[in-house]
Tab-separated table of C-alpha atoms in Angstrom:
chain	number	residue	atom	x	y	z
A	1174	MET	CA	-0.012	-0.118	0.003
A	1175	SER	CA	1.348	3.572	-0.914
A	1176	GLY	CA	1.512	6.239	1.857
A	1177	ASP	CA	0.345	9.870	1.623
A	1178	GLY	CA	3.075	11.597	-0.503
A	1179	ALA	CA	3.916	8.676	-2.805
A	1180	PRO	CA	3.561	9.066	-6.264
A	1181	LEU	CA	-0.139	9.504	-7.895
A	1182	HIS	CA	1.032	7.465	-10.969
A	1183	GLU	CA	2.158	4.331	-8.892
A	1184	ALA	CA	-1.404	3.841	-7.638
A	1185	VAL	CA	-2.534	4.094	-11.222
A	1186	ALA	CA	-0.057	1.536	-12.579
A	1187	ARG	CA	-1.168	-1.147	-10.066
A	1188	PHE	CA	-4.984	-0.464	-10.800
A	1189	LEU	CA	-3.651	-1.182	-14.663
A	1190	VAL	CA	-2.168	-4.167	-13.841
A	1191	TYR	CA	-4.965	-5.147	-11.727
A	1192	LEU	CA	-7.494	-4.622	-14.856
A	1193	ARG	CA	-5.075	-6.889	-16.999
A	1194	VAL	CA	-4.018	-9.727	-15.204
A	1195	GLU	CA	-7.027	-10.249	-12.511
A	1196	ARG	CA	-9.718	-8.463	-14.246
A	1197	ARG	CA	-8.473	-10.042	-17.838
A	1198	TYR	CA	-9.362	-6.753	-19.659
A	1199	ALA	CA	-9.178	-6.778	-23.341
A	1200	PRO	CA	-5.874	-4.418	-24.095
A	1201	ARG	CA	-7.782	-1.670	-26.201
A	1202	THR	CA	-10.192	-1.325	-22.882
A	1203	ALA	CA	-7.168	-1.133	-20.470
A	1204	ASP	CA	-5.270	1.301	-22.843
A	1205	ASN	CA	-8.608	3.500	-22.743
A	1206	TYR	CA	-8.392	2.949	-18.641
A	1207	ALA	CA	-4.815	4.195	-19.154
A	1208	ARG	CA	-5.672	7.315	-21.313
A	1209	GLU	CA	-8.121	8.531	-19.137
A	1210	LEU	CA	-6.334	8.259	-16.021
A	1211	GLN	CA	-3.261	9.516	-17.266
A	1212	LEU	CA	-5.238	12.637	-17.772
A	1213	LEU	CA	-6.625	12.672	-14.105
A	1214	THR	CA	-3.258	12.196	-12.788
A	1215	ARG	CA	-2.105	15.284	-14.898
A	1216	HIS	CA	-4.834	17.503	-13.498
A	1217	ALA	CA	-4.559	16.049	-9.746
A	1218	GLU	CA	-0.848	17.179	-10.310
A	1219	THR	CA	-1.643	20.805	-11.370
A	1220	GLN	CA	-4.086	21.205	-8.354
A	1221	GLY	CA	-0.949	20.381	-6.097
A	1222	VAL	CA	-2.917	16.960	-5.390
A	1223	ARG	CA	0.352	14.504	-4.187
A	1224	SER	CA	-1.945	11.809	-2.672
A	1225	TRP	CA	-5.395	10.713	-4.031
A	1226	ARG	CA	-6.528	10.849	-0.575
A	1227	THR	CA	-6.463	14.733	-0.798
A	1228	LEU	CA	-8.190	14.681	-4.381
A	1229	GLN	CA	-11.510	16.525	-3.858
A	1230	PRO	CA	-14.773	16.075	-5.674
A	1231	ALA	CA	-14.716	19.988	-6.971
A	1232	GLN	CA	-11.371	19.376	-8.384
A	1233	LEU	CA	-12.567	16.338	-10.240
A	1234	GLN	CA	-15.465	18.407	-11.545
A	1235	ALA	CA	-13.301	21.137	-12.681
A	1236	LEU	CA	-11.329	18.500	-14.947
A	1237	VAL	CA	-15.007	17.439	-16.214
A	1238	ALA	CA	-15.591	21.066	-16.880
A	1239	ALA	CA	-12.181	21.763	-18.439
A	1240	GLU	CA	-12.813	19.019	-21.010
A	1241	HIS	CA	-16.354	19.998	-21.965
A	1242	ARG	CA	-14.765	23.498	-22.610
A	1243	ARG	CA	-12.276	21.576	-24.840
A	1244	GLY	CA	-14.851	19.808	-26.898
A	1245	ARG	CA	-15.451	16.477	-25.534
A	1246	GLY	CA	-18.965	15.451	-26.048
A	1247	ALA	CA	-21.168	13.933	-23.215
A	1248	GLY	CA	-20.357	10.520	-24.001
A	1249	SER	CA	-16.857	10.943	-23.959
A	1250	LEU	CA	-17.124	12.474	-20.618
A	1251	HIS	CA	-19.138	9.780	-19.030
A	1252	HIS	CA	-16.381	7.400	-20.244
A	1253	LEU	CA	-13.758	9.751	-18.459
A	1254	LEU	CA	-15.980	9.568	-15.282
A	1255	ALA	CA	-16.559	5.988	-15.386
A	1256	ALA	CA	-12.580	5.166	-15.479
A	1257	CYS	CA	-11.972	7.697	-12.693
A	1258	ARG	CA	-15.093	5.985	-10.541
A	1259	SER	CA	-13.716	2.491	-11.185
A	1260	PHE	CA	-10.012	3.592	-10.230
A	1261	PHE	CA	-11.628	5.014	-6.648
A	1262	ARG	CA	-13.480	2.102	-6.012
A	1263	TRP	CA	-10.589	0.027	-6.517
A	1264	LEU	CA	-8.580	2.527	-4.300
A	1265	LEU	CA	-11.399	2.141	-1.538
A	1266	ARG	CA	-11.190	-1.725	-1.343
A	1267	GLU	CA	-7.200	-1.442	-1.048
A	1268	GLY	CA	-7.885	0.943	1.903
A	1269	GLU	CA	-6.062	3.922	0.115
A	1270	LEU	CA	-9.243	6.261	0.114
A	1271	ASP	CA	-11.902	7.138	2.972
A	1272	ALA	CA	-14.327	8.154	0.326
A	1273	SER	CA	-14.498	8.540	-3.652
A	1274	PRO	CA	-13.689	11.885	-4.874
A	1275	ALA	CA	-16.281	11.117	-7.621
A	1276	ALA	CA	-19.244	11.054	-5.236
A	1277	GLY	CA	-21.955	13.866	-6.620
A	1278	VAL	CA	-19.545	14.722	-9.770
A	1279	ARG	CA	-21.577	14.861	-12.562
A	1280	ALA	CA	-21.337	14.970	-16.698
A	1281	PRO	CA	-23.322	16.738	-18.945
A	1282	LYS	CA	-26.469	15.021	-19.759
A	1283	LEU	CA	-26.227	12.504	-22.196
A	1284	ARG	CA	-28.592	12.366	-25.014
A	1285	ARG	CA	-29.782	8.791	-25.615
A	1286	LYS	CA	-29.536	8.113	-29.151
A	1287	LEU	CA	-31.486	5.107	-30.741
A	1288	PRO	CA	-29.212	2.317	-32.619
A	1289	HIS	CA	-30.091	2.159	-36.384
A	1290	VAL	CA	-31.576	-1.156	-37.745
A	1291	LEU	CA	-32.182	-2.894	-41.066
A	1292	ASP	CA	-35.691	-3.650	-41.361
A	1293	VAL	CA	-36.868	-7.284	-42.053
A	1294	ASP	CA	-36.692	-7.228	-45.859
A	1295	GLN	CA	-32.960	-5.344	-45.724
A	1296	ALA	CA	-31.765	-8.102	-43.410
A	1297	GLN	CA	-33.335	-11.017	-45.454
A	1298	ARG	CA	-31.578	-9.647	-48.764
A	1299	LEU	CA	-28.364	-9.333	-46.916
A	1300	MET	CA	-28.547	-12.918	-45.672
A	1301	GLU	CA	-29.167	-13.826	-49.426
A	1302	LEU	CA	-25.389	-13.576	-50.423
A	1303	ASP	CA	-24.324	-16.228	-52.805
A	1304	ALA	CA	-21.994	-18.761	-50.866
A	1305	ASP	CA	-20.410	-19.878	-54.266
A	1306	ASP	CA	-16.539	-19.922	-53.037
A	1307	ALA	CA	-14.842	-20.280	-49.440
A	1308	LEU	CA	-14.466	-16.784	-48.873
A	1309	ALA	CA	-18.145	-15.936	-49.749
A	1310	ALA	CA	-19.162	-18.979	-47.428
A	1311	ARG	CA	-17.288	-17.556	-44.740
A	1312	ASP	CA	-18.771	-14.158	-44.856
A	1313	ARG	CA	-22.339	-15.886	-45.018
A	1314	ALA	CA	-22.074	-17.862	-42.274
A	1315	ALA	CA	-20.385	-14.634	-40.230
A	1316	LEU	CA	-23.750	-12.547	-41.406
A	1317	GLU	CA	-26.080	-15.163	-40.381
A	1318	LEU	CA	-24.298	-15.559	-36.909
A	1319	LEU	CA	-24.154	-12.064	-36.547
A	1320	TYR	CA	-27.850	-11.459	-37.092
A	1321	SER	CA	-29.033	-14.905	-35.646
A	1322	SER	CA	-27.396	-14.582	-32.131
A	1323	GLY	CA	-26.488	-10.946	-31.556
A	1324	LEU	CA	-23.088	-11.571	-31.233
A	1325	ARG	CA	-20.024	-8.415	-30.701
A	1326	VAL	CA	-17.681	-8.326	-33.268
A	1327	ALA	CA	-14.708	-9.540	-31.082
A	1328	GLU	CA	-16.982	-12.534	-29.887
A	1329	LEU	CA	-17.739	-13.480	-33.328
A	1330	CYS	CA	-14.055	-13.379	-34.442
A	1331	GLY	CA	-13.036	-15.456	-31.422
A	1332	VAL	CA	-15.571	-18.412	-32.016
A	1333	ARG	CA	-13.526	-21.788	-32.399
A	1334	TRP	CA	-15.154	-25.086	-33.470
A	1335	ARG	CA	-14.944	-26.451	-30.129
A	1336	ASP	CA	-17.407	-23.490	-28.998
A	1337	LEU	CA	-20.039	-24.557	-31.487
A	1338	ASP	CA	-22.751	-27.173	-30.833
A	1339	LEU	CA	-24.415	-27.845	-34.275
A	1340	ASP	CA	-26.686	-30.453	-33.319
A	1341	GLU	CA	-28.113	-28.489	-30.045
A	1342	GLY	CA	-27.870	-24.994	-32.051
A	1343	LEU	CA	-26.010	-23.310	-29.730
A	1344	VAL	CA	-22.508	-21.135	-29.125
A	1345	ARG	CA	-20.583	-20.404	-26.669
A	1346	VAL	CA	-18.719	-16.860	-26.568
A	1347	THR	CA	-16.587	-14.739	-24.385
A	1348	GLY	CA	-17.705	-11.119	-23.918
A	1349	LYS	CA	-16.881	-7.941	-21.900
A	1350	GLY	CA	-15.056	-8.889	-18.748
A	1351	SER	CA	-13.951	-12.083	-20.104
A	1352	LYS	CA	-17.890	-13.293	-19.045
A	1353	THR	CA	-18.424	-16.411	-21.045
A	1354	ARG	CA	-22.328	-16.910	-22.209
A	1355	VAL	CA	-24.104	-19.649	-24.106
A	1356	VAL	CA	-26.726	-18.329	-26.747
A	1357	PRO	CA	-28.876	-20.212	-29.564
A	1358	VAL	CA	-27.962	-20.003	-32.995
A	1359	GLY	CA	-30.892	-20.002	-35.700
A	1360	SER	CA	-31.294	-22.604	-38.409
A	1361	GLN	CA	-30.265	-20.854	-41.273
A	1362	ALA	CA	-26.759	-19.721	-39.307
A	1363	LEU	CA	-26.569	-23.715	-38.415
A	1364	ALA	CA	-26.836	-24.214	-42.057
A	1365	ALA	CA	-24.349	-21.798	-43.127
A	1366	LEU	CA	-21.847	-23.190	-40.751
A	1367	ARG	CA	-22.653	-26.203	-41.665
A	1368	ALA	CA	-21.622	-25.512	-45.198
A	1369	LEU	CA	-18.453	-23.739	-44.041
A	1370	ARG	CA	-17.290	-26.389	-41.706
A	1371	PRO	CA	-14.025	-28.437	-42.906
A	1372	ALA	CA	-14.197	-32.411	-42.828
A	1373	LEU	CA	-11.613	-32.456	-40.093
A	1374	ALA	CA	-11.805	-29.205	-38.730
A	1375	ALA	CA	-9.873	-29.234	-35.434
A	1376	ALA	CA	-11.449	-28.001	-32.120
A	1377	GLU	CA	-9.185	-25.071	-31.694
A	1378	THR	CA	-9.698	-24.013	-35.347
A	1379	PRO	CA	-11.073	-20.603	-35.582
A	1380	VAL	CA	-14.426	-20.839	-37.553
A	1381	PHE	CA	-13.569	-17.638	-38.915
A	1382	PRO	CA	-10.082	-17.603	-39.909
A	1383	GLY	CA	-8.272	-14.617	-41.713
A	1384	ARG	CA	-4.684	-14.717	-43.271
A	1385	HIS	CA	-2.166	-17.955	-42.335
A	1386	GLY	CA	-5.207	-19.713	-40.055
A	1387	ALA	CA	-5.334	-17.004	-37.372
A	1388	PRO	CA	-8.956	-15.556	-36.554
A	1389	LEU	CA	-10.219	-12.813	-38.594
A	1390	THR	CA	-9.702	-9.461	-37.127
A	1391	PRO	CA	-12.516	-7.408	-36.478
A	1392	ALA	CA	-11.390	-4.546	-38.655
A	1393	ALA	CA	-11.078	-7.321	-41.466
A	1394	LEU	CA	-14.572	-8.472	-40.754
A	1395	ARG	CA	-15.786	-4.844	-40.924
A	1396	LEU	CA	-14.578	-4.295	-44.506
A	1397	ARG	CA	-16.048	-7.580	-45.401
A	1398	LEU	CA	-19.297	-6.816	-44.226
A	1399	LYS	CA	-19.459	-3.576	-45.901
A	1400	ARG	CA	-18.290	-4.970	-49.164
A	1401	ARG	CA	-21.290	-7.597	-49.112
A	1402	ALA	CA	-23.641	-5.115	-48.151
A	1403	GLY	CA	-22.927	-3.302	-51.154
A	1404	GLU	CA	-22.657	-6.294	-53.618
A	1405	GLN	CA	-26.338	-6.963	-52.079
A	1406	GLY	CA	-27.638	-3.327	-52.818
A	1407	ILE	CA	-28.071	-2.448	-49.064
A	1408	ALA	CA	-27.767	1.444	-49.103
A	1409	GLN	CA	-27.325	1.674	-45.411
A	1410	ARG	CA	-23.836	1.099	-43.765
A	1411	VAL	CA	-23.603	-2.083	-42.526
A	1412	HIS	CA	-21.315	-3.195	-39.692
A	1413	PRO	CA	-21.143	-5.842	-37.204
A	1414	HIS	CA	-22.895	-3.781	-34.368
A	1415	LEU	CA	-25.561	-2.802	-36.711
A	1416	LEU	CA	-26.397	-6.695	-37.174
A	1417	ARG	CA	-26.323	-7.051	-32.901
A	1418	HIS	CA	-28.951	-4.047	-33.158
A	1419	THR	CA	-31.062	-5.304	-35.830
A	1420	CYS	CA	-31.064	-8.855	-34.075
A	1421	ALA	CA	-32.290	-7.388	-30.771
A	1422	SER	CA	-34.958	-5.172	-32.172
A	1423	HIS	CA	-36.472	-8.038	-34.358
A	1424	LEU	CA	-36.186	-10.510	-31.527
A	1425	LEU	CA	-37.871	-7.798	-28.930
A	1426	GLU	CA	-40.670	-6.829	-31.533
A	1427	SER	CA	-41.531	-10.336	-31.908
A	1428	SER	CA	-41.291	-11.831	-28.543
A	1429	GLY	CA	-41.364	-8.802	-25.996
A	1430	GLU	CA	-39.127	-10.607	-23.608
A	1431	LEU	CA	-36.793	-8.197	-22.887
A	1432	ARG	CA	-34.851	-10.334	-20.116
A	1433	ALA	CA	-34.350	-13.154	-23.052
A	1434	VAL	CA	-32.844	-10.304	-25.237
A	1435	GLN	CA	-30.741	-9.056	-22.120
A	1436	GLU	CA	-29.106	-12.700	-21.594
A	1437	LEU	CA	-28.807	-13.228	-25.484
A	1438	LEU	CA	-26.725	-9.889	-25.603
A	1439	GLY	CA	-25.013	-10.374	-22.239
A	1440	HIS	CA	-26.003	-7.306	-21.095
A	1441	ALA	CA	-24.884	-6.774	-17.307
A	1442	ASP	CA	-27.838	-4.109	-16.587
A	1443	ILE	CA	-30.906	-4.603	-18.270
A	1444	ALA	CA	-31.129	-0.514	-18.454
A	1445	THR	CA	-28.877	-1.285	-21.171
A	1446	THR	CA	-31.503	-3.695	-23.272
A	1447	GLU	CA	-34.229	-1.137	-22.818
A	1448	ILE	CA	-32.924	0.868	-25.525
A	1449	TYR	CA	-34.625	-1.413	-27.859
A	1450	THR	CA	-37.836	-0.969	-26.217
A	1451	HIS	CA	-37.696	2.654	-27.382
A	1452	LEU	CA	-36.904	1.457	-30.786
A	1453	ASP	CA	-40.132	-0.718	-30.992
A	1454	PHE	CA	-42.087	1.896	-29.437
A	1455	GLN	CA	-40.741	4.393	-32.339
A	1456	ARG	CA	-41.573	1.761	-34.712
A	1457	LEU	CA	-44.950	1.425	-33.442
A	1458	ALA	CA	-45.618	4.886	-33.813
A	1459	GLN	CA	-44.505	4.986	-37.687
A	1460	VAL	CA	-46.944	2.215	-38.150
A	1461	TYR	CA	-49.664	3.721	-36.460
A	1462	ASP	CA	-49.430	6.815	-38.269
A	1463	ARG	CA	-49.271	5.340	-41.325
A	1464	ALA	CA	-52.064	3.069	-40.990
A	1465	HIS	CA	-54.741	4.097	-38.311
A	1466	PRO	CA	-57.726	5.994	-40.359
A	1467	ARG	CA	-57.692	8.490	-37.137
A	1468	ALA	CA	-53.812	9.254	-37.577
A	1469	ARG	CA	-53.494	10.436	-40.825
A	1470	ARG	CA	-51.985	14.002	-40.880
A	1471	ARG	CA	-53.161	16.304	-43.492
């Protein structure tokens, strides 16, 4: 444990080791934390803070205000505060803080953006990609699995044949925070995966390989999907997370089962999933305005 007066960066360095080693955060996520906490540390030093015990909420609020004046948006400032709060919670557990300096600190109000989705006809057209060669078969299976199971792009790229149960129609994926979940796979996706599977596929072989047999990278998959959407005449920009949104929206629209959609997507907080109910009501309003005799606008 570091005492008062120890360099601020030492505590930050130990926290980042905790995230990478104990919590097994993805490198990109840990790097994001590192950047935000480096900013916090520099600000604290300019305020004359030499120990995290002496950092005051007003000083943290001043950092948020300064970053807002520099042009950072509300969403980015919420990420900054989330990183700070995680760090302070860890310091509290380590006994290096008596109270969190983030208590009562607020970022500008976040405008909630509804995710874009494909309608059912667009999704159907996208999935009708001709799998006439090995590369097209791989892309078709990736599209089907993204739309069928609502996977994140990193989850899809990490799937190996050992993770698939084609008989039961299930796939095991590892999501944020190294949390594992098992989700169903639809019949069309299963058919595409069976057509893709080599006769002697090893259990450790990636389902979606890139060059030299290594797993396809998220960046490469995004490029493939963008290209395939263009070939299928989809004007909207198509990316893996769009298919995750589309899966969730279509499933909720058909079933109304919010908890089931939460489990499918691997959301820790159902409030994250509830955004799709707003999307559903928006669609309902559009249908009502278009179809109900008493709703037609003049």
